[in-house]
Amino acid sequence: MEKDSELLLATERYGSAGSWRYSVKDGAVERRREGSEGASRTNSIVGVFKSVFLPQGYPESVSDDYLQYQFWDTVQAFSSSLSGTLATQASLKGVGVGDQEATVAAATVTWLLRDGTGMLGRILFAWQKGSKLDSEAKKWRLFADVLNDTAMFMEILAPYFPAFFISIVCIAGIFKSIVGVAGGATRAALTVHQARRDNMADISAKDGSQETLVNLAGLLISLMLIPLVTNNPILTLSLFFLFTILHLFANYKAVRSVVMETFNEARLSIVWQQYLKDKRVLSPQEANQRETVFFEFRKTVPIRLGVRLQEIVQSPEDLQMALWKKNMPYLLGVRNGCVCVCLGPEASVHDEIRAMCHAVWISSKLSPPASKEPVTQQQSHWEMVHESHKLIDTTFNPFLKGVEAAGWDTKRTLLDWDEWRVTWKSKSS
């Protein structure tokens, strides 16, 4: 009878955290959470934890791979914190902390030299590789962590080579500066991927809170480790290798868990070549699983996007050979062992994807073992370009519809285009 006397007025929910109902009982409005009271207390505790360490609206406000990535990222941050403690202790010992004969001036000079070379390394690396960090975020993220472990290993060994101490710590400082640029930039790229409600700042802030909590836990463990490893190089190295293995494994699992829905060169090449093979379009999950997270050194014909016209055309005849039809959004050719693409100023994102598919097909034909005898005659190159135009004209539109249906984001890409844009005369003129 009590329930019969209640009059339901409204219901509400807070994301996926739970739902509440408003009802009138004995002339008063009551708000009650749906579910048991015990569950309500538990959900309240979990809700506080989520609000402190997870983005608002989780899990709807982030990508599906967010939780798995953050779990492994937390593991790697914890192990890196412990490894960093061992490296810091070695560095302090190397500059003379605890040595009565060491001078403050000598320690200061060593520290300044390390920081100065690190600053130069940061500038040079950002100049040379800054534009690559978006398109190859997974690879550079893993590379940064491997380099970070290498730098810490050098810092641990440095005190045992006093004659080369300054050189070793300066090189380690350069490595760590590169880690700072690559790690920070790729983290920003992954945050763009994870944000689903234009909430990059919130995700980044909560990631900082998670990292701070992990570092605090690492600090507490480090306080117990320091007395054990002091003046015990064997234990120091043993623990460092243990933490490093855990760190690298967690980083590998973290980058492998990321499922990006935008095309870079690797993912587009995987999906496009599979489509040419059996007309099947791979989903983002399948393509990301096939994408390698290590830098490859196998011999392939490189692709250069957004080059100057002179990279392709050396004569009026070359321009006529490069033009396939009127109003082409891009030109493509083979020069100096590279597949080069010139982009027109009005080219759309779909034109960029088309040009990349075009270049991938030519690159695969020229790369061993697909090509047992390299193509050396320029005329043969142009014949291959014309053949590829015919293939692209018949297959690209169905392919584009297929990738959109499979869940790929074709409104933007992570292809590494340079800034050159060329306007050329049409073939008829």
Tab-separated table of N, CA, C and O in Angstrom, residues 113-114 117-118 147 150-151 154-155 164-178:
chain	number	residue	atom	x	y	z
A	113	LEU	N	76.184	21.135	-17.211
A	113	LEU	CA	76.546	20.559	-18.506
A	113	LEU	C	75.507	19.535	-18.963
A	113	LEU	O	75.127	19.485	-20.132
A	114	ARG	N	75.042	18.719	-18.011
A	114	ARG	CA	74.020	17.727	-18.362
A	114	ARG	C	72.735	18.404	-18.820
A	114	ARG	O	72.145	18.034	-19.836
A	117	THR	N	73.301	20.273	-22.396
A	117	THR	CA	73.283	19.382	-23.564
A	117	THR	C	71.885	18.813	-23.783
A	117	THR	O	71.468	18.603	-24.920
A	118	GLY	N	71.172	18.586	-22.690
A	118	GLY	CA	69.797	18.104	-22.821
A	118	GLY	C	68.896	19.107	-23.512
A	118	GLY	O	68.049	18.740	-24.337
A	147	LEU	N	64.316	4.478	-24.842
A	147	LEU	CA	65.418	5.434	-24.696
A	147	LEU	C	65.547	5.905	-23.253
A	147	LEU	O	66.654	6.124	-22.748
A	150	THR	N	67.327	3.304	-21.329
A	150	THR	CA	68.747	3.338	-21.701
A	150	THR	C	69.474	4.454	-20.965
A	150	THR	O	70.594	4.269	-20.464
A	151	ALA	N	68.832	5.627	-20.893
A	151	ALA	CA	69.439	6.770	-20.204
A	151	ALA	C	69.628	6.474	-18.717
A	151	ALA	O	70.676	6.798	-18.136
A	154	MET	N	72.541	4.165	-18.187
A	154	MET	CA	73.817	4.879	-18.296
A	154	MET	C	74.113	5.662	-17.026
A	154	MET	O	75.277	5.726	-16.582
A	155	GLU	N	73.083	6.252	-16.420
A	155	GLU	CA	73.294	7.009	-15.179
A	155	GLU	C	73.713	6.091	-14.032
A	155	GLU	O	74.510	6.483	-13.172
A	164	PHE	N	84.958	9.086	-17.385
A	164	PHE	CA	83.988	9.413	-18.439
A	164	PHE	C	82.632	9.823	-17.871
A	164	PHE	O	81.634	9.837	-18.581
A	165	PHE	N	82.612	10.143	-16.563
A	165	PHE	CA	81.334	10.406	-15.903
A	165	PHE	C	80.567	11.546	-16.573
A	165	PHE	O	79.370	11.414	-16.867
A	166	ILE	N	81.237	12.658	-16.820
A	166	ILE	CA	80.546	13.815	-17.386
A	166	ILE	C	80.012	13.499	-18.786
A	166	ILE	O	78.867	13.846	-19.124
A	167	SER	N	80.811	12.828	-19.595
A	167	SER	CA	80.359	12.478	-20.949
A	167	SER	C	79.137	11.563	-20.905
A	167	SER	O	78.167	11.747	-21.660
A	168	ILE	N	79.166	10.599	-19.988
A	168	ILE	CA	78.049	9.643	-19.905
A	168	ILE	C	76.773	10.333	-19.466
A	168	ILE	O	75.699	10.132	-20.055
A	169	VAL	N	76.861	11.172	-18.433
A	169	VAL	CA	75.646	11.823	-17.938
A	169	VAL	C	75.129	12.854	-18.942
A	169	VAL	O	73.917	13.098	-19.020
A	170	CYS	N	76.030	13.458	-19.735
A	170	CYS	CA	75.573	14.397	-20.765
A	170	CYS	C	74.815	13.668	-21.874
A	170	CYS	O	73.770	14.137	-22.347
A	171	ILE	N	75.330	12.516	-22.288
A	171	ILE	CA	74.622	11.715	-23.295
A	171	ILE	C	73.280	11.246	-22.751
A	171	ILE	O	72.255	11.291	-23.445
A	172	ALA	N	73.291	10.812	-21.483
A	172	ALA	CA	72.032	10.402	-20.856
A	172	ALA	C	71.055	11.573	-20.776
A	172	ALA	O	69.842	11.401	-20.952
A	173	GLY	N	71.594	12.785	-20.541
A	173	GLY	CA	70.736	13.970	-20.512
A	173	GLY	C	70.109	14.261	-21.861
A	173	GLY	O	68.939	14.662	-21.951
A	174	ILE	N	70.878	14.055	-22.935
A	174	ILE	CA	70.325	14.231	-24.284
A	174	ILE	C	69.204	13.218	-24.527
A	174	ILE	O	68.143	13.558	-25.044
A	175	PHE	N	69.463	11.969	-24.139
A	175	PHE	CA	68.439	10.933	-24.314
A	175	PHE	C	67.166	11.293	-23.561
A	175	PHE	O	66.051	11.153	-24.073
A	176	LYS	N	67.318	11.769	-22.324
A	176	LYS	CA	66.136	12.105	-21.525
A	176	LYS	C	65.393	13.312	-22.083
A	176	LYS	O	64.164	13.402	-21.969
A	177	SER	N	66.120	14.235	-22.688
A	177	SER	CA	65.451	15.381	-23.307
A	177	SER	C	64.629	14.940	-24.511
A	177	SER	O	63.521	15.431	-24.745
A	178	ILE	N	65.176	13.984	-25.282
A	178	ILE	CA	64.416	13.417	-26.406
A	178	ILE	C	63.184	12.692	-25.889
A	178	ILE	O	62.094	12.784	-26.468
